[in-house]
Amino acid sequence: MFSRWARALVVALFATSVYAQQKKSPPASTFFYDKTETQFSLSLASDSSDVYIHFASPAYSWVGVGFGEGMRDSLMLVMYLNADGDNVTVSPRYGHSHAEPELAPDIKLELLNGTGIQDEMFVLNALCKNCRVWPGGFLDATSTTQPMIFAFGPGTRLQLNHLDAPLRRHVRYGQFTMDLVAATSSEAGVPEPGNQLKGVDLKSIVKDHDRKNLAHAIMGCIALFVFWPINVVFAAFFRNIKIHVGMSFAILLFLVISFALGIATSPQYNRSKSYTSPHQILAFIALLPILLMSLLPIPKIKTLKPWIPRLHTHLANAVFLLLVLAGGLGLRLSSQANPIILAYVAVTLLVAVFSTFIILCVSRRGSAYARATTRRRLGEEDDRDYGLAKWGVRKKLSRSSEGSWEGESVGVGAQKGYGAQHGHERSASAGSDWKGVVGGGTMPGPQYLMNMHPGVPVYVK
């Protein structure tokens, strides 16, 4: 009887000992950021190159942690939702300067139990057998201040199974150091969840902004959706061509700035650094009609053929179409949310319909500037030219009660026309100014035959 109880006691003690060993937390160093409840812990095996990782963070579009002082020459682990949204995709990447990190295909992670989505948190339990050394850096197991970095992506949704999924720029990033001496032992294993800093010194947390990319989009939208329709109105209804030219220059200036900012931003992302995306290709194609529009006003070019000036409208329409298509593709390239893309499409349609309506309204009559230019070329009167000041009249004329034109110090003394034969004398003080002008009496002058304006002096070439 006694032996039976003794055997039971031994079994119970053995089971308790095994359970205690199983529950014993392996040595680890832990980073914990209380504002987001982000935890990153490392446990290193002293008798192998194994590195055990526990990483938990809120489900932003992506979250990442890296081994190194900065993005340059660092090894990063980036997490985001898989395509089904029920698990995580873990992407090991190499950092290169201040740009989107590239996939590290030689880094292999073994995902362990507990990895997935828990209470809207990304959770990673993993074993990495080749994370100690990478191009440009290594984990120093003898260091008590191993430099580390972390970052959070924006609050948009990213769901992909691809390990090289495009990442938007981080909204926050920081640095900390980790005691790897305390995290190294022969009993290494997956660290336990915790909410306390352990062997870690938090250095900095920075709120980030993607100002260049934002300015690139804003400058382009102002040029296309604000200045462009205003310029269409100026070109259609204003006879002063200088206003249209000035607004066109403003549009060109904003587009040049937008292009420059886009070129400066492109190297920061893997999907745009080679300049082969549809967004970039269409933007570069749009430079050709923009260049041709800039050359058309040159006198030696626009007078080569009669149809050359008419190319301006067609080139302008081509530029607008190419740039709005490039802008829409740019929103998709930068992983913008669908509501922003839909708003862009709505504004594009509104501006296109408005501009088309204005162009159709003036297509038959021509623009105000074109009509004024045609009248001056044909020698017809313009609304601004009553009084015929352009043709030599120095003082305002008035119609007398007898129907003749009277004016102080105005006349054609050297010219004896029809009016002089009927006693309407003119002083000779302005004779030189009236040379070549006929008509002006009570009877209609020659212009009557052209535009039914009786009694109007006509300049005879």
Coordinates of C-alpha atoms in Angstrom, one line a residue:
M1 CA 0.0 0.0 0.0
F2 CA 2.8 2.3 1.0
S3 CA 4.7 1.5 -2.2
R4 CA 1.7 2.4 -4.3
W5 CA 1.4 5.8 -2.7
A6 CA 5.1 6.3 -3.1
R7 CA 5.0 5.6 -6.8
A8 CA 2.1 8.0 -7.2
L9 CA 4.0 10.7 -5.4
V10 CA 7.0 10.2 -7.5
V11 CA 4.9 10.5 -10.7
A12 CA 3.2 13.6 -9.5
L13 CA 6.6 15.3 -8.6
F14 CA 8.0 14.3 -12.0
A15 CA 5.0 15.8 -13.8
T16 CA 5.2 18.9 -11.7
S17 CA 8.8 19.3 -12.6
V18 CA 8.2 18.8 -16.3
Y19 CA 5.3 21.3 -16.2
A20 CA 7.5 23.8 -14.4
Q21 CA 10.3 23.4 -16.9
Q22 CA 7.8 23.9 -19.7
K23 CA 6.3 27.0 -18.2
K24 CA 9.7 28.5 -17.4
S25 CA 10.3 31.5 -19.6
P26 CA 13.5 31.4 -21.7
P27 CA 15.9 34.3 -21.2
A28 CA 15.0 37.2 -23.4
S29 CA 15.3 41.0 -23.9
T30 CA 12.0 42.7 -24.5
F31 CA 11.0 46.0 -26.1
F32 CA 7.5 47.3 -25.2
Y33 CA 5.9 50.5 -26.4
D34 CA 2.9 51.2 -24.2
K35 CA 1.1 53.6 -26.5
T36 CA 0.5 50.9 -29.1
E37 CA 1.1 47.9 -26.9
T38 CA 3.8 46.8 -29.3
Q39 CA 6.2 44.1 -28.0
F40 CA 9.3 42.7 -29.6
S41 CA 11.4 40.1 -27.8
L42 CA 14.6 38.2 -28.7
S43 CA 16.0 35.0 -27.3
L44 CA 19.4 33.7 -28.7
A45 CA 20.7 30.2 -28.4
S46 CA 24.3 30.1 -27.1
D47 CA 25.0 26.7 -28.7
S48 CA 23.7 27.5 -32.3
S49 CA 22.8 30.3 -34.6
D50 CA 19.1 30.1 -33.7
V51 CA 17.2 33.3 -33.0
Y52 CA 13.7 33.1 -31.4
I53 CA 11.4 36.0 -32.0
H54 CA 8.1 37.2 -30.5
F55 CA 6.6 40.2 -32.1
A56 CA 3.1 41.6 -31.4
S57 CA 1.7 44.9 -32.6
P58 CA -1.6 46.6 -33.6
A59 CA -2.9 45.8 -37.1
Y60 CA -1.7 48.8 -39.0
S61 CA -1.2 48.5 -42.8
W62 CA 2.2 47.1 -41.8
V63 CA 4.5 47.1 -38.8
G64 CA 8.2 46.3 -38.8
V65 CA 11.3 45.9 -36.6
G66 CA 14.9 45.9 -37.7
F67 CA 18.4 44.9 -36.6
G68 CA 20.7 47.9 -37.1
E69 CA 21.3 51.6 -36.2
G70 CA 19.2 52.8 -39.1
M71 CA 17.5 51.7 -42.4
R72 CA 20.9 51.5 -44.2
D73 CA 22.3 48.0 -44.0
S74 CA 19.6 46.7 -41.6
L75 CA 17.7 43.5 -41.5
M76 CA 14.0 44.0 -41.0
L77 CA 10.9 41.9 -40.3
V78 CA 7.7 43.4 -41.7
M79 CA 4.2 42.1 -41.0
Y80 CA 0.9 42.8 -42.8
L81 CA -2.3 40.9 -43.4
N82 CA -2.5 38.0 -45.8
A83 CA -4.9 38.1 -48.8
D84 CA -7.7 36.4 -46.8
G85 CA -7.3 38.7 -43.8
D86 CA -7.1 35.8 -41.3
N87 CA -3.4 35.6 -40.8
V88 CA -0.2 37.5 -41.2
T89 CA 2.4 37.7 -44.0
V90 CA 5.9 38.0 -42.6
S91 CA 8.4 39.6 -45.0
P92 CA 12.2 39.7 -44.2
R93 CA 13.8 42.7 -45.9
Y94 CA 17.1 44.5 -46.3
G95 CA 17.2 48.2 -45.8
H96 CA 19.0 50.6 -48.1
S97 CA 19.2 54.2 -47.0
H98 CA 15.9 56.1 -46.5
A99 CA 13.9 54.1 -49.0
E100 CA 11.5 51.2 -49.0
P101 CA 13.4 48.0 -47.9
E102 CA 13.8 45.2 -50.4
L103 CA 12.9 41.5 -50.0
A104 CA 15.7 39.4 -48.4
P105 CA 15.1 36.0 -50.1
D106 CA 17.9 34.3 -48.3
I107 CA 16.4 34.9 -44.8
K108 CA 14.1 32.0 -43.9
L109 CA 11.7 32.2 -41.0
E110 CA 10.0 29.2 -39.4
L111 CA 6.6 30.3 -38.2
L112 CA 5.6 28.7 -34.9
N113 CA 2.4 28.2 -32.9
G114 CA 0.6 31.3 -31.9
T115 CA 1.4 33.3 -35.1
G116 CA -1.6 35.0 -36.6
I117 CA -4.3 37.6 -35.7
Q118 CA -5.2 37.8 -32.0
D119 CA -7.6 40.4 -30.7
E120 CA -6.9 42.7 -33.8
M121 CA -3.1 42.3 -33.1
F122 CA -0.4 41.0 -35.4
V123 CA 1.4 38.2 -33.5
L124 CA 4.6 36.5 -34.7
N125 CA 6.3 33.6 -33.0
A126 CA 9.2 32.5 -35.2
L127 CA 12.6 30.8 -35.3
C128 CA 15.2 32.1 -37.7
K129 CA 18.3 30.0 -38.2
N130 CA 20.2 32.6 -40.4
C131 CA 19.4 35.9 -38.9
R132 CA 22.7 36.4 -37.1
V133 CA 24.6 37.7 -40.1
W134 CA 23.4 39.6 -43.2
P135 CA 25.0 41.9 -45.8
G136 CA 26.2 44.9 -44.0
G137 CA 25.5 43.9 -40.4
F138 CA 25.2 41.2 -37.7
L139 CA 23.7 40.5 -34.3
D140 CA 26.4 40.7 -31.6
A141 CA 25.6 38.3 -28.9
T142 CA 28.2 39.9 -26.6
S143 CA 26.7 43.4 -26.9
T144 CA 24.5 44.9 -24.2
T145 CA 23.5 47.8 -26.6
Q146 CA 22.6 46.2 -29.9
P147 CA 21.0 48.9 -32.0
M148 CA 17.5 48.2 -33.2
I149 CA 14.8 50.1 -35.1
F150 CA 11.0 49.9 -35.5
A151 CA 8.3 51.5 -37.6
F152 CA 4.5 51.7 -38.1
G153 CA 2.8 52.0 -41.5
P154 CA -0.3 54.2 -42.1
G155 CA -3.7 53.2 -41.0
T156 CA -4.8 51.9 -44.4
R157 CA -5.4 48.3 -45.3
L158 CA -2.8 46.1 -46.9
Q159 CA -3.7 42.5 -47.7
L160 CA -1.3 40.4 -49.7
N161 CA 0.4 37.1 -49.6
H162 CA 3.4 38.4 -51.6
L163 CA 6.5 38.9 -49.5
D164 CA 7.5 41.9 -51.6
A165 CA 4.2 43.8 -51.2
P166 CA 4.5 47.5 -51.8
L167 CA 4.7 49.5 -48.6
R168 CA 3.6 53.0 -48.0
R169 CA 5.9 55.3 -46.0
H170 CA 5.9 54.9 -42.3
V171 CA 4.0 57.3 -40.1
R172 CA 6.2 56.7 -37.0
Y173 CA 9.6 55.2 -36.5
G174 CA 12.1 54.9 -33.6
Q175 CA 15.3 53.5 -32.3
F176 CA 16.2 51.4 -29.2
T177 CA 19.0 49.3 -27.9
M178 CA 18.8 45.7 -26.7
D179 CA 20.9 43.7 -24.2
L180 CA 21.7 40.5 -26.2
V181 CA 24.0 39.1 -23.4
A182 CA 21.0 38.7 -21.1
A183 CA 19.0 37.3 -24.0
T184 CA 21.5 34.5 -24.9
S185 CA 21.5 31.1 -23.2
S186 CA 21.4 27.4 -23.9
E187 CA 17.7 27.4 -22.9
A188 CA 16.6 29.8 -25.7
G189 CA 13.0 29.6 -26.9
V190 CA 10.1 31.7 -28.0
P191 CA 9.9 34.6 -25.5
E192 CA 6.7 35.0 -23.4
P193 CA 4.3 38.0 -24.0
G194 CA 5.1 40.9 -21.6
N195 CA 4.4 44.5 -21.1
Q196 CA 7.6 45.7 -19.5
L197 CA 10.9 46.8 -20.9
K198 CA 13.6 44.3 -20.2
G199 CA 17.2 44.9 -21.2
V200 CA 16.1 47.6 -23.6
D201 CA 16.7 51.4 -23.7
L202 CA 14.3 53.4 -25.9
K203 CA 16.2 56.1 -27.7
S204 CA 13.7 58.0 -29.9
I205 CA 10.3 58.0 -31.5
V206 CA 9.7 60.2 -34.5
K207 CA 6.4 61.2 -36.3
D208 CA 7.1 61.0 -40.0
H209 CA 5.6 62.9 -42.9
D210 CA 5.7 62.2 -46.7
R211 CA 5.7 65.9 -47.6
K212 CA 7.4 65.5 -51.1
N213 CA 4.8 62.9 -52.3
L214 CA 1.9 65.0 -50.9
A215 CA 3.3 68.2 -52.5
H216 CA 3.7 66.3 -55.8
A217 CA 0.0 65.4 -55.8
I218 CA -1.2 68.8 -54.7
M219 CA 0.8 70.8 -57.2
G220 CA -0.4 68.6 -60.0
C221 CA -4.1 68.8 -58.9
I222 CA -4.0 72.6 -58.6
A223 CA -2.6 72.8 -62.2
L224 CA -5.2 70.5 -63.6
F225 CA -8.3 71.1 -61.6
V226 CA -8.0 74.8 -60.6
F227 CA -5.8 76.7 -63.1
W228 CA -6.8 74.7 -66.2
P229 CA -10.6 75.4 -66.2
I230 CA -9.9 79.0 -65.3
N231 CA -7.5 79.3 -68.2
V232 CA -10.1 77.8 -70.6
V233 CA -12.5 80.6 -69.6
F234 CA -9.8 83.2 -70.1
A235 CA -8.9 81.8 -73.5
A236 CA -12.6 81.8 -74.6
F237 CA -13.9 85.1 -73.4
F238 CA -11.0 87.5 -72.8
R239 CA -9.6 89.4 -75.8
N240 CA -6.4 90.2 -73.9
I241 CA -4.2 87.2 -74.9
K242 CA -1.7 88.2 -72.2
I243 CA -4.0 86.9 -69.5
H244 CA -4.2 83.5 -71.1
V245 CA -0.5 83.4 -71.6
G246 CA 0.1 84.3 -68.0
M247 CA -2.2 81.6 -66.7
S248 CA -0.6 79.0 -69.1
F249 CA 2.8 79.9 -67.6
A250 CA 1.4 79.4 -64.1
I251 CA 0.1 75.9 -65.1
L252 CA 3.4 75.0 -66.7
L253 CA 5.3 76.2 -63.6
F254 CA 3.1 74.1 -61.2
L255 CA 3.5 71.0 -63.5
V256 CA 7.3 71.4 -63.6
I257 CA 7.4 71.6 -59.8
S258 CA 5.1 68.5 -59.6
F259 CA 7.3 66.6 -62.1
A260 CA 10.4 67.5 -60.1
L261 CA 8.9 66.4 -56.8
G262 CA 7.7 63.1 -58.4
I263 CA 11.2 62.4 -59.7
A264 CA 12.7 63.2 -56.3
T265 CA 10.2 60.8 -54.6
S266 CA 10.4 57.9 -57.0
P267 CA 13.7 56.4 -55.7
Q268 CA 12.2 56.0 -52.2
Y269 CA 9.9 53.1 -53.4
N270 CA 10.7 49.8 -55.0
R271 CA 7.7 50.1 -57.4
S272 CA 8.8 53.5 -58.8
K273 CA 12.6 53.6 -58.6
S274 CA 13.0 52.1 -62.1
Y275 CA 10.6 54.7 -63.7
T276 CA 8.7 52.0 -65.6
S277 CA 5.3 52.2 -63.9
P278 CA 2.3 53.3 -66.1
H279 CA 2.0 56.5 -64.0
Q280 CA 5.5 57.6 -64.8
I281 CA 5.4 56.5 -68.5
L282 CA 2.2 58.5 -69.2
A283 CA 3.7 61.5 -67.3
F284 CA 6.8 61.4 -69.5
I285 CA 4.7 61.0 -72.7
A286 CA 2.8 64.2 -71.7
L287 CA 6.0 66.2 -71.9
L288 CA 6.0 65.9 -75.7
P289 CA 2.7 67.8 -76.3
I290 CA 3.6 70.3 -73.5
L291 CA 6.9 71.0 -75.4
L292 CA 5.1 71.5 -78.7
M293 CA 2.5 73.8 -77.1
S294 CA 5.4 75.9 -75.8
L295 CA 7.0 76.1 -79.3
L296 CA 3.8 77.0 -81.2
P297 CA 3.7 80.7 -80.3
I298 CA 7.1 81.3 -81.8
P299 CA 6.4 83.5 -84.9
K300 CA 8.7 81.6 -87.3
I301 CA 6.9 78.3 -86.4
K302 CA 3.3 79.5 -86.3
T303 CA 3.5 81.1 -89.7
L304 CA 5.0 78.0 -91.5
K305 CA 1.5 76.6 -92.2
P306 CA -2.0 78.0 -91.7
W307 CA -3.1 75.0 -89.7
I308 CA -0.3 75.2 -87.2
P309 CA -2.0 77.6 -84.8
R310 CA -5.0 75.3 -84.7
L311 CA -2.9 72.6 -83.2
H312 CA -2.9 74.4 -79.9
T313 CA -6.4 73.2 -78.8
H314 CA -5.8 69.6 -79.8
L315 CA -2.4 69.5 -78.0
A316 CA -4.0 71.1 -74.9
N317 CA -6.7 68.4 -74.8
A318 CA -4.0 65.7 -75.2
V319 CA -2.0 67.1 -72.3
F320 CA -5.1 67.2 -70.1
L321 CA -6.1 63.6 -70.9
L322 CA -2.6 62.2 -70.4
L323 CA -2.0 64.0 -67.1
V324 CA -5.4 63.1 -65.5
L325 CA -4.8 59.4 -66.5
A326 CA -1.3 59.6 -65.0
G327 CA -2.7 61.2 -61.9
G328 CA -5.2 58.4 -61.4
L329 CA -2.5 55.7 -61.9
G330 CA -0.3 57.6 -59.5
L331 CA -3.0 57.3 -56.8
R332 CA -3.1 53.6 -57.3
L333 CA 0.7 53.4 -57.4
S334 CA 0.9 55.1 -54.0
S335 CA -1.8 52.7 -52.6
Q336 CA -4.3 55.4 -51.8
A337 CA -7.7 54.4 -50.4
N338 CA -10.6 53.8 -52.8
P339 CA -12.6 56.9 -51.6
I340 CA -9.7 59.2 -52.5
I341 CA -9.5 57.6 -56.0
L342 CA -13.3 57.9 -56.5
A343 CA -13.1 61.6 -55.5
Y344 CA -10.3 62.1 -58.0
V345 CA -12.4 60.5 -60.8
A346 CA -15.4 62.7 -59.9
V347 CA -13.4 65.9 -60.0
T348 CA -11.8 64.9 -63.2
L349 CA -15.1 64.3 -64.9
L350 CA -16.5 67.6 -63.6
V351 CA -13.5 69.6 -65.0
A352 CA -13.6 67.7 -68.3
V353 CA -17.3 68.3 -68.8
F354 CA -17.0 72.0 -67.9
S355 CA -14.0 72.6 -70.2
T356 CA -15.7 70.7 -73.1
F357 CA -18.8 72.8 -72.6
I358 CA -16.8 76.1 -72.8
I359 CA -14.9 74.9 -75.9
L360 CA -18.1 73.9 -77.7
C361 CA -19.7 77.2 -76.9
V362 CA -16.9 79.1 -78.7
S363 CA -16.0 76.6 -81.3
R364 CA -18.3 78.2 -84.0
R365 CA -17.7 81.8 -83.2
G366 CA -14.1 81.5 -82.2
S367 CA -12.5 82.9 -79.0
A368 CA -12.8 86.6 -78.2
Y369 CA -9.1 87.1 -79.0
A370 CA -9.5 85.3 -82.4
R371 CA -12.5 87.4 -83.3
A372 CA -10.8 90.7 -82.4
T373 CA -7.7 89.7 -84.3
T374 CA -9.7 88.8 -87.4
R375 CA -11.6 92.2 -87.3
R376 CA -8.3 94.1 -87.1
R377 CA -6.8 92.1 -89.9
L378 CA -9.8 92.8 -92.2
G379 CA -9.8 96.5 -91.3
E380 CA -13.2 96.3 -89.6
E381 CA -14.3 98.3 -86.6
D382 CA -13.7 96.9 -83.2
D383 CA -15.7 97.7 -80.1
R384 CA -12.8 99.5 -78.6
D385 CA -12.1 101.6 -81.6
Y386 CA -15.1 104.0 -81.8
G387 CA -13.8 107.4 -82.6
L388 CA -11.2 105.9 -84.9
A389 CA -8.4 107.0 -82.8
K390 CA -6.2 104.4 -84.4
W391 CA -6.7 106.0 -87.8
G392 CA -5.6 109.5 -86.9
V393 CA -8.6 111.3 -85.3
R394 CA -7.1 113.4 -82.5
K395 CA -10.3 114.7 -80.9
K396 CA -13.7 113.4 -80.3
L397 CA -16.2 114.1 -83.1
S398 CA -19.9 114.9 -82.7
R399 CA -22.7 114.9 -85.1
S400 CA -24.1 118.4 -85.9
S401 CA -27.8 119.1 -86.2
E402 CA -27.4 119.2 -90.0
G403 CA -26.0 115.7 -90.1
S404 CA -22.4 116.6 -90.7
W405 CA -19.4 115.7 -88.5
E406 CA -18.1 118.7 -86.5
G407 CA -15.1 118.8 -84.2
E408 CA -12.6 121.3 -82.8
S409 CA -9.4 121.4 -84.8
V410 CA -10.3 118.3 -86.8
G411 CA -10.4 118.2 -90.6
V412 CA -8.7 117.4 -93.8
G413 CA -7.8 120.8 -95.1
A414 CA -5.7 119.5 -97.9
Q415 CA -8.4 117.2 -99.0
K416 CA -11.4 118.7 -100.9
G417 CA -14.0 116.0 -101.0
Y418 CA -17.7 115.8 -101.4
G419 CA -18.3 117.6 -98.0
A420 CA -16.2 120.6 -99.0
Q421 CA -18.2 121.2 -102.1
H422 CA -21.3 121.7 -99.9
G423 CA -19.7 124.3 -97.7
H424 CA -18.5 122.1 -94.8
E425 CA -15.1 123.6 -94.3
R426 CA -12.4 121.8 -92.3
S427 CA -9.3 123.5 -90.8
A428 CA -5.9 122.6 -92.2
S429 CA -4.4 122.1 -88.7
A430 CA -4.9 118.4 -88.9
G431 CA -4.8 117.9 -92.6
S432 CA -1.8 115.6 -92.4
D433 CA -3.7 113.3 -90.0
W434 CA -6.6 113.0 -92.3
K435 CA -4.7 112.2 -95.4
G436 CA -6.3 109.3 -97.2
V437 CA -9.7 109.7 -95.4
V438 CA -12.7 110.2 -97.6
G439 CA -16.4 110.7 -96.9
G440 CA -17.8 112.3 -93.8
G441 CA -20.5 114.5 -95.4
T442 CA -24.2 114.3 -95.3
M443 CA -24.1 111.7 -98.0
P444 CA -22.9 108.2 -97.1
G445 CA -19.2 107.4 -97.6
P446 CA -17.8 104.4 -99.3
Q447 CA -18.0 102.3 -96.2
Y448 CA -21.8 102.3 -96.6
L449 CA -21.4 99.7 -99.3
M450 CA -19.5 97.4 -96.9
N451 CA -21.3 97.6 -93.6
M452 CA -24.2 99.9 -93.9
H453 CA -22.7 102.6 -91.7
P454 CA -23.5 105.9 -93.6
G455 CA -21.3 108.9 -93.1
V456 CA -18.4 107.1 -91.4
P457 CA -15.0 108.2 -92.6
V458 CA -13.0 105.4 -94.2
Y459 CA -9.3 104.9 -94.4
V460 CA -8.4 104.3 -98.0
K461 CA -5.2 102.3 -98.6

